[in-house]
PDB file of C-alpha atoms in Angstrom:
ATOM      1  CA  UNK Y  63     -23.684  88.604-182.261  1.00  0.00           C
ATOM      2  CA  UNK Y  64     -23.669  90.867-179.358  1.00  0.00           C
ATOM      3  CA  UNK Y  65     -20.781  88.623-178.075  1.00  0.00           C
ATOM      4  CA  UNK Y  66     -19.192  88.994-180.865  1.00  0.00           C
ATOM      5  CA  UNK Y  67     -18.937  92.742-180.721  1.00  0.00           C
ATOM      6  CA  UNK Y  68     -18.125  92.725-177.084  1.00  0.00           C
ATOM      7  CA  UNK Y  69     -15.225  90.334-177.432  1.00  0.00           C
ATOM      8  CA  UNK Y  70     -13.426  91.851-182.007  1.00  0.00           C
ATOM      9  CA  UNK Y  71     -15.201  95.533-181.454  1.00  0.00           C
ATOM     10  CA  UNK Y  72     -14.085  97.209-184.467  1.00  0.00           C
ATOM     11  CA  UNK Y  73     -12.987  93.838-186.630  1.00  0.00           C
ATOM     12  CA  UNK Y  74     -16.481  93.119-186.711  1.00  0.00           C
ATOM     13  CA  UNK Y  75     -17.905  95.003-189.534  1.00  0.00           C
ATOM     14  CA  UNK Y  76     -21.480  93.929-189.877  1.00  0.00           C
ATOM     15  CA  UNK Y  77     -23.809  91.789-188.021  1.00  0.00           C
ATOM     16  CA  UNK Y  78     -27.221  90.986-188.526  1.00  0.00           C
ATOM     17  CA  UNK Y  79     -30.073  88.168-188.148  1.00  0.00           C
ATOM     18  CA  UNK Y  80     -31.637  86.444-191.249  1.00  0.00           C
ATOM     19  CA  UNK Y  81     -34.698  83.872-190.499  1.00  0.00           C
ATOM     20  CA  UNK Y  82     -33.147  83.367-186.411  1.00  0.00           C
ATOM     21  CA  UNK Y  83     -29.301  82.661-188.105  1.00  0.00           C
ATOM     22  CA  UNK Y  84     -26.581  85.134-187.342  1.00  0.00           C
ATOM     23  CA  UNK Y  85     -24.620  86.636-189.777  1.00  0.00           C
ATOM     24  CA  UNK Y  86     -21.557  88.484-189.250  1.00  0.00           C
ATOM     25  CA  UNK Y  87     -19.052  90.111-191.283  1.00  0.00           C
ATOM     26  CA  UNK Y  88     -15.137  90.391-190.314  1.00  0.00           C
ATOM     27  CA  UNK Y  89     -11.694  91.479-190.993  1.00  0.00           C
ATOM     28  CA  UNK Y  90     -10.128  89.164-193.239  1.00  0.00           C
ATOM     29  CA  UNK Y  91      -7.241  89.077-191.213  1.00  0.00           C
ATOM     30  CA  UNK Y  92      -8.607  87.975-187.856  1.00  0.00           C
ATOM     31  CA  UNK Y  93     -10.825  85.089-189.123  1.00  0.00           C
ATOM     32  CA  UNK Y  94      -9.146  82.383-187.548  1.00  0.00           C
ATOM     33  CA  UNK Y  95      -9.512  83.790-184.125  1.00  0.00           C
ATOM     34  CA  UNK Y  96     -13.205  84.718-184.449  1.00  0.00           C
ATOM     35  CA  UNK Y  97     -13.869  81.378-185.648  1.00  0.00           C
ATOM     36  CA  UNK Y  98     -12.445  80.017-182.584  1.00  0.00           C
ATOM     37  CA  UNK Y  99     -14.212  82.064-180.297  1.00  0.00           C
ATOM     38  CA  UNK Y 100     -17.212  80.967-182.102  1.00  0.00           C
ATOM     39  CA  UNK Y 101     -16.116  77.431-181.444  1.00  0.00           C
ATOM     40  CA  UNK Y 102     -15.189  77.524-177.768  1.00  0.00           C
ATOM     41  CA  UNK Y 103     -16.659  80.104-176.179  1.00  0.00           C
ATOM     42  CA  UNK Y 104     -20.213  79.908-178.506  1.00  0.00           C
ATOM     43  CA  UNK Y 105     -20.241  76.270-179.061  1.00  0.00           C
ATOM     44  CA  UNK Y 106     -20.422  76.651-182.827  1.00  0.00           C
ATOM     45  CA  UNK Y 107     -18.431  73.099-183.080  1.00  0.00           C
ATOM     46  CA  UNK Y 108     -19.575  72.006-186.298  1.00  0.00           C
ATOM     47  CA  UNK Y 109     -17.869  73.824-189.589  1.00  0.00           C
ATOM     48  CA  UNK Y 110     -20.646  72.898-191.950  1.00  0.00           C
ATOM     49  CA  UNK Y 111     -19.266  74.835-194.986  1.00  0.00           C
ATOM     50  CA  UNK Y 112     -16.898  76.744-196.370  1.00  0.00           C
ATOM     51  CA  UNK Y 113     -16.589  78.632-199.968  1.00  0.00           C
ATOM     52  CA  UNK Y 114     -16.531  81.773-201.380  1.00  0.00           C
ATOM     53  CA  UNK Y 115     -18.259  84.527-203.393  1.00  0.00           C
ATOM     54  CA  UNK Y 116     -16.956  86.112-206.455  1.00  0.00           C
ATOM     55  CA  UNK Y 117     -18.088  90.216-206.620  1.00  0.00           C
ATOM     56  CA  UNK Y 118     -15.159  91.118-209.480  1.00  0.00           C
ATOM     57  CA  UNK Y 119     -16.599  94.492-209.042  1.00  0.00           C
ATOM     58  CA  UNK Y 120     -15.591  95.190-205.644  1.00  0.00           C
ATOM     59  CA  UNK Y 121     -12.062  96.202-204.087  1.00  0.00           C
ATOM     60  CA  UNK Y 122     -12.151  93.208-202.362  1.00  0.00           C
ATOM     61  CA  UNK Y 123     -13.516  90.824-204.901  1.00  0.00           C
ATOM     62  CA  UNK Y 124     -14.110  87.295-202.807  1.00  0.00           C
ATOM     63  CA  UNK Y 125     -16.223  86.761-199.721  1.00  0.00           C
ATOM     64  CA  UNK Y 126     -15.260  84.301-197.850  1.00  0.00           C
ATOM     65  CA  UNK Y 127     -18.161  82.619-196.000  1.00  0.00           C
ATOM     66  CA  UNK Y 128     -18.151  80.287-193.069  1.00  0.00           C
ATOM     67  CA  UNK Y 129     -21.044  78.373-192.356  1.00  0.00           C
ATOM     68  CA  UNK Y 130     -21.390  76.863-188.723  1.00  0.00           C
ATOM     69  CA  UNK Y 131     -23.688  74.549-186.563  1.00  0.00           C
ATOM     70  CA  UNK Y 132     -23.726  74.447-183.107  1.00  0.00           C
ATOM     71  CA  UNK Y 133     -25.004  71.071-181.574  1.00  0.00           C
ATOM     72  CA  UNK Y 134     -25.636  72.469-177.947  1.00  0.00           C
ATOM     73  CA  UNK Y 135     -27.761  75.160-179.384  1.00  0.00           C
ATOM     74  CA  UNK Y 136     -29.305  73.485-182.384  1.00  0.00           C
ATOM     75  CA  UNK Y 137     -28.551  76.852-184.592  1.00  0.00           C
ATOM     76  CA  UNK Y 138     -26.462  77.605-187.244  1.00  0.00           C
ATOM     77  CA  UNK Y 139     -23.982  81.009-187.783  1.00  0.00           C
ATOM     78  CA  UNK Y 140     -22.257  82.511-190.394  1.00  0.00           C
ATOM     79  CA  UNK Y 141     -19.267  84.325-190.872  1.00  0.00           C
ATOM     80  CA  UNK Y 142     -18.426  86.396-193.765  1.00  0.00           C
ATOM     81  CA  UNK Y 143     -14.632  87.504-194.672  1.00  0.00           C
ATOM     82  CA  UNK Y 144     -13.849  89.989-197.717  1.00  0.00           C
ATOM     83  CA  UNK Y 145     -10.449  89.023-199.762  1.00  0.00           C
ATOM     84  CA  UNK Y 146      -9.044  91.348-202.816  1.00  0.00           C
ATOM     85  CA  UNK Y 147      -7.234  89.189-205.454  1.00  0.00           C
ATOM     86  CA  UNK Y 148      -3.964  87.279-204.366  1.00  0.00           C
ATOM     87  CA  UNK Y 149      -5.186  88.765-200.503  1.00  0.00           C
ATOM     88  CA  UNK Y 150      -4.084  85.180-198.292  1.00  0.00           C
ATOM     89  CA  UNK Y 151      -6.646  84.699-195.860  1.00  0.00           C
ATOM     90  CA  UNK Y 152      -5.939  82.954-192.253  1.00  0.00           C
ATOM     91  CA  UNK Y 153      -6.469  78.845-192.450  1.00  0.00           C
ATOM     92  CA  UNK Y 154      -8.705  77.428-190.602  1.00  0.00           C
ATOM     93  CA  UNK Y 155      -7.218  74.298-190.516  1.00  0.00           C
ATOM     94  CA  UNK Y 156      -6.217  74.774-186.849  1.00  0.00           C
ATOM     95  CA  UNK Y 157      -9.770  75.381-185.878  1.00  0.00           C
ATOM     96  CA  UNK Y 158     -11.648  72.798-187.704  1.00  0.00           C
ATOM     97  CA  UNK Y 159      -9.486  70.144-189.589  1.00  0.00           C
ATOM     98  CA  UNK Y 160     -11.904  69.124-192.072  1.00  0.00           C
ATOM     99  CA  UNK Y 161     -11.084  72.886-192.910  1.00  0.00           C
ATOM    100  CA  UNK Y 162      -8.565  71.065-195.255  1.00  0.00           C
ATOM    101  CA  UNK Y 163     -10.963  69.908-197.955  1.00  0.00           C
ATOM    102  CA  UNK Y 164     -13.064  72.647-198.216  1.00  0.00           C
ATOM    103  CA  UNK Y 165     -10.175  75.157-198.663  1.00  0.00           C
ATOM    104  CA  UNK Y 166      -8.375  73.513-201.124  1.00  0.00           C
ATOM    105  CA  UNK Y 167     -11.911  73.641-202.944  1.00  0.00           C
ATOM    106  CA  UNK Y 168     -11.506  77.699-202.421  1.00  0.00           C
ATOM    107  CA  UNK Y 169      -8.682  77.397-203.940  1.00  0.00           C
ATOM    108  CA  UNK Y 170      -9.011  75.611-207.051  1.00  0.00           C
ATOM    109  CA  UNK Y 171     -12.466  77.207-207.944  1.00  0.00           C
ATOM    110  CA  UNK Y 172     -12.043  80.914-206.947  1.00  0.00           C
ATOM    111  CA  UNK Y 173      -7.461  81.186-206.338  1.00  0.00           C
ATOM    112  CA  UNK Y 174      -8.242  82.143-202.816  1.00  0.00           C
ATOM    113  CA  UNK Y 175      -4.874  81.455-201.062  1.00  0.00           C
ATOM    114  CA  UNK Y 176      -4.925  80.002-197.131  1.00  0.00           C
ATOM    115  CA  UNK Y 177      -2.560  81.141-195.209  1.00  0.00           C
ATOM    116  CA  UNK Y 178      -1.374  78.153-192.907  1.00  0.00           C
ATOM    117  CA  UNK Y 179      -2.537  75.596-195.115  1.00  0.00           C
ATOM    118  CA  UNK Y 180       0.953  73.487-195.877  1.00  0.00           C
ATOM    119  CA  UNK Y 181      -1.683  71.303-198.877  1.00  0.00           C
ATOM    120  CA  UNK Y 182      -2.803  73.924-200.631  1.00  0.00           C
ATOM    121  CA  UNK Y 183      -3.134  72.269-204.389  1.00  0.00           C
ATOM    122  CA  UNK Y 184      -6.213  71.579-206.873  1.00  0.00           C
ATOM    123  CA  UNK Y 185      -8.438  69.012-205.694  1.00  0.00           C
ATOM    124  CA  UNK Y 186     -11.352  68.797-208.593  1.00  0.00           C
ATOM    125  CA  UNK Y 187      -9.572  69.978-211.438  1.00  0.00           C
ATOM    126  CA  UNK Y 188      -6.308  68.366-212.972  1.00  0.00           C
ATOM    127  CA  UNK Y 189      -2.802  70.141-212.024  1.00  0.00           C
ATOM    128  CA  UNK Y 190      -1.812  72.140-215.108  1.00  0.00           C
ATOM    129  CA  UNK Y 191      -5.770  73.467-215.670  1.00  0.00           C
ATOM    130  CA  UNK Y 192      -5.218  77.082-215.813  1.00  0.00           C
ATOM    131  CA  UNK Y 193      -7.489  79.580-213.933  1.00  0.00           C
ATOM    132  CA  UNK Y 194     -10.489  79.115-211.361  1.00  0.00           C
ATOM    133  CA  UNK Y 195     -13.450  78.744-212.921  1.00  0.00           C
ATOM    134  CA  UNK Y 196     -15.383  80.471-210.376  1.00  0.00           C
ATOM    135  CA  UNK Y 197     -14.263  83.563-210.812  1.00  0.00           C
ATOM    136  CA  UNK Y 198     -17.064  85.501-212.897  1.00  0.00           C
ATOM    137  CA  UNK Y 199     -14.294  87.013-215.521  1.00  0.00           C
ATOM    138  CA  UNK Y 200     -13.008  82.967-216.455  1.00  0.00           C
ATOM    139  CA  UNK Y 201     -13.334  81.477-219.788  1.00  0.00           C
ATOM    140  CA  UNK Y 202     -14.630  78.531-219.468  1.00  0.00           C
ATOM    141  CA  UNK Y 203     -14.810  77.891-223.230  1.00  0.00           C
ATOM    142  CA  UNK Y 204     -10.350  78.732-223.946  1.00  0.00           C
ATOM    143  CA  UNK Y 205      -9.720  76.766-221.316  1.00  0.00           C
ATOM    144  CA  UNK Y 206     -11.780  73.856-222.333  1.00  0.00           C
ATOM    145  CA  UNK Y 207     -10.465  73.584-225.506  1.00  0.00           C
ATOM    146  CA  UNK Y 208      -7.275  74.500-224.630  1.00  0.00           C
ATOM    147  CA  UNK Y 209      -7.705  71.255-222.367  1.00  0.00           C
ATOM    148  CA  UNK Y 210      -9.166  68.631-224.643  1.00  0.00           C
ATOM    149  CA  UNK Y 211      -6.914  69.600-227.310  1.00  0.00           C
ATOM    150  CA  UNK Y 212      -3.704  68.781-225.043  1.00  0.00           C
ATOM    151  CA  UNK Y 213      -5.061  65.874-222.866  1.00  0.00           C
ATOM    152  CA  UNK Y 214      -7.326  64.368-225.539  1.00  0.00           C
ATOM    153  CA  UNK Y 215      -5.801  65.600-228.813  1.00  0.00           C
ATOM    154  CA  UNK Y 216      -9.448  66.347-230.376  1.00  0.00           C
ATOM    155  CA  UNK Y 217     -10.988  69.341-231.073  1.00  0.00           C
ATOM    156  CA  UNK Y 218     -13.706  69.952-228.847  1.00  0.00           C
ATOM    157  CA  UNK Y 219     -16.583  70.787-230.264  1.00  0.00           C
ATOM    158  CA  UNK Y 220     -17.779  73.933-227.825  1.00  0.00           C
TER     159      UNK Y 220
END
């Protein structure tokens, strides 16, 4: 983490250790490049996760979190971003391309935009299903209904 600090100074806003795994928290903005510093110069290869956090109570609602594993070191890292609503935050497609998947996941559940990311469409929920239903203000109930009674023509019973 010390590295970390050495190399972003004031983009990294937070860094602590939780049970011997690293934890820090950056500028939305310059994600991409501390996750590739964390790749090549900390040997954090391995993007094990990434998803998001809905705090709809906060100015910047999401948090992004990166979850990494480094093979060399046998110890895992995480990165934390912040996001407010519509905020596009850097792809990391260029760092890790499995990247891909896991942001268009972002995407459908929480409407966390990538910036960079050319595929950016639903990939668990069907095209014309409106909202994210990971956001902690969605209505699951409308839209399921809403749903069934267009796709299925049946009421649905909620």
């Amino acid at each position: 983490m010390k590295r970390f600090r050495e190399k972003f100074g004031e983009v990294v806003k937070e860094a602590w250790l939780d049970r011997k795994q690293g934890m820090i928290v950056v500028e939305a903005a310059k994600l991409r490049e501390v996750c590739e510093f964390a790749r090549d110069a900390e040997k954090f290869n391995m993007l094990v996760d990434l998803t998001a956090v809905d705090w709809p109570k906060r100015e910047k609602r999401f948090e992004i979190v990166v979850q990494l594993y480094s093979f060399a070191k046998n110890e895992r890292f995480r990165i934390k971003a912040n996001a407010g609503d519509g905020e596009a935050v850097p792809s990391l497609l260029p760092v890790w391309p499995a990247a891909g998947w896991l942001e268009r996941e972002c995407f459908d559940m929480f409407g966390i935009r990538f910036e960079g990311h050319a595929g950016l469409k639903r990939i668990l929920l069907p095209d014309e299903w409106q909202g994210h239903p990971l956001r902690k203000d969605y209505d699951i109930l409308r839209q399921d209904e809403a749903w069934v009674r267009e796709n299925m023509g049946i009421e649905s019973g909620q």
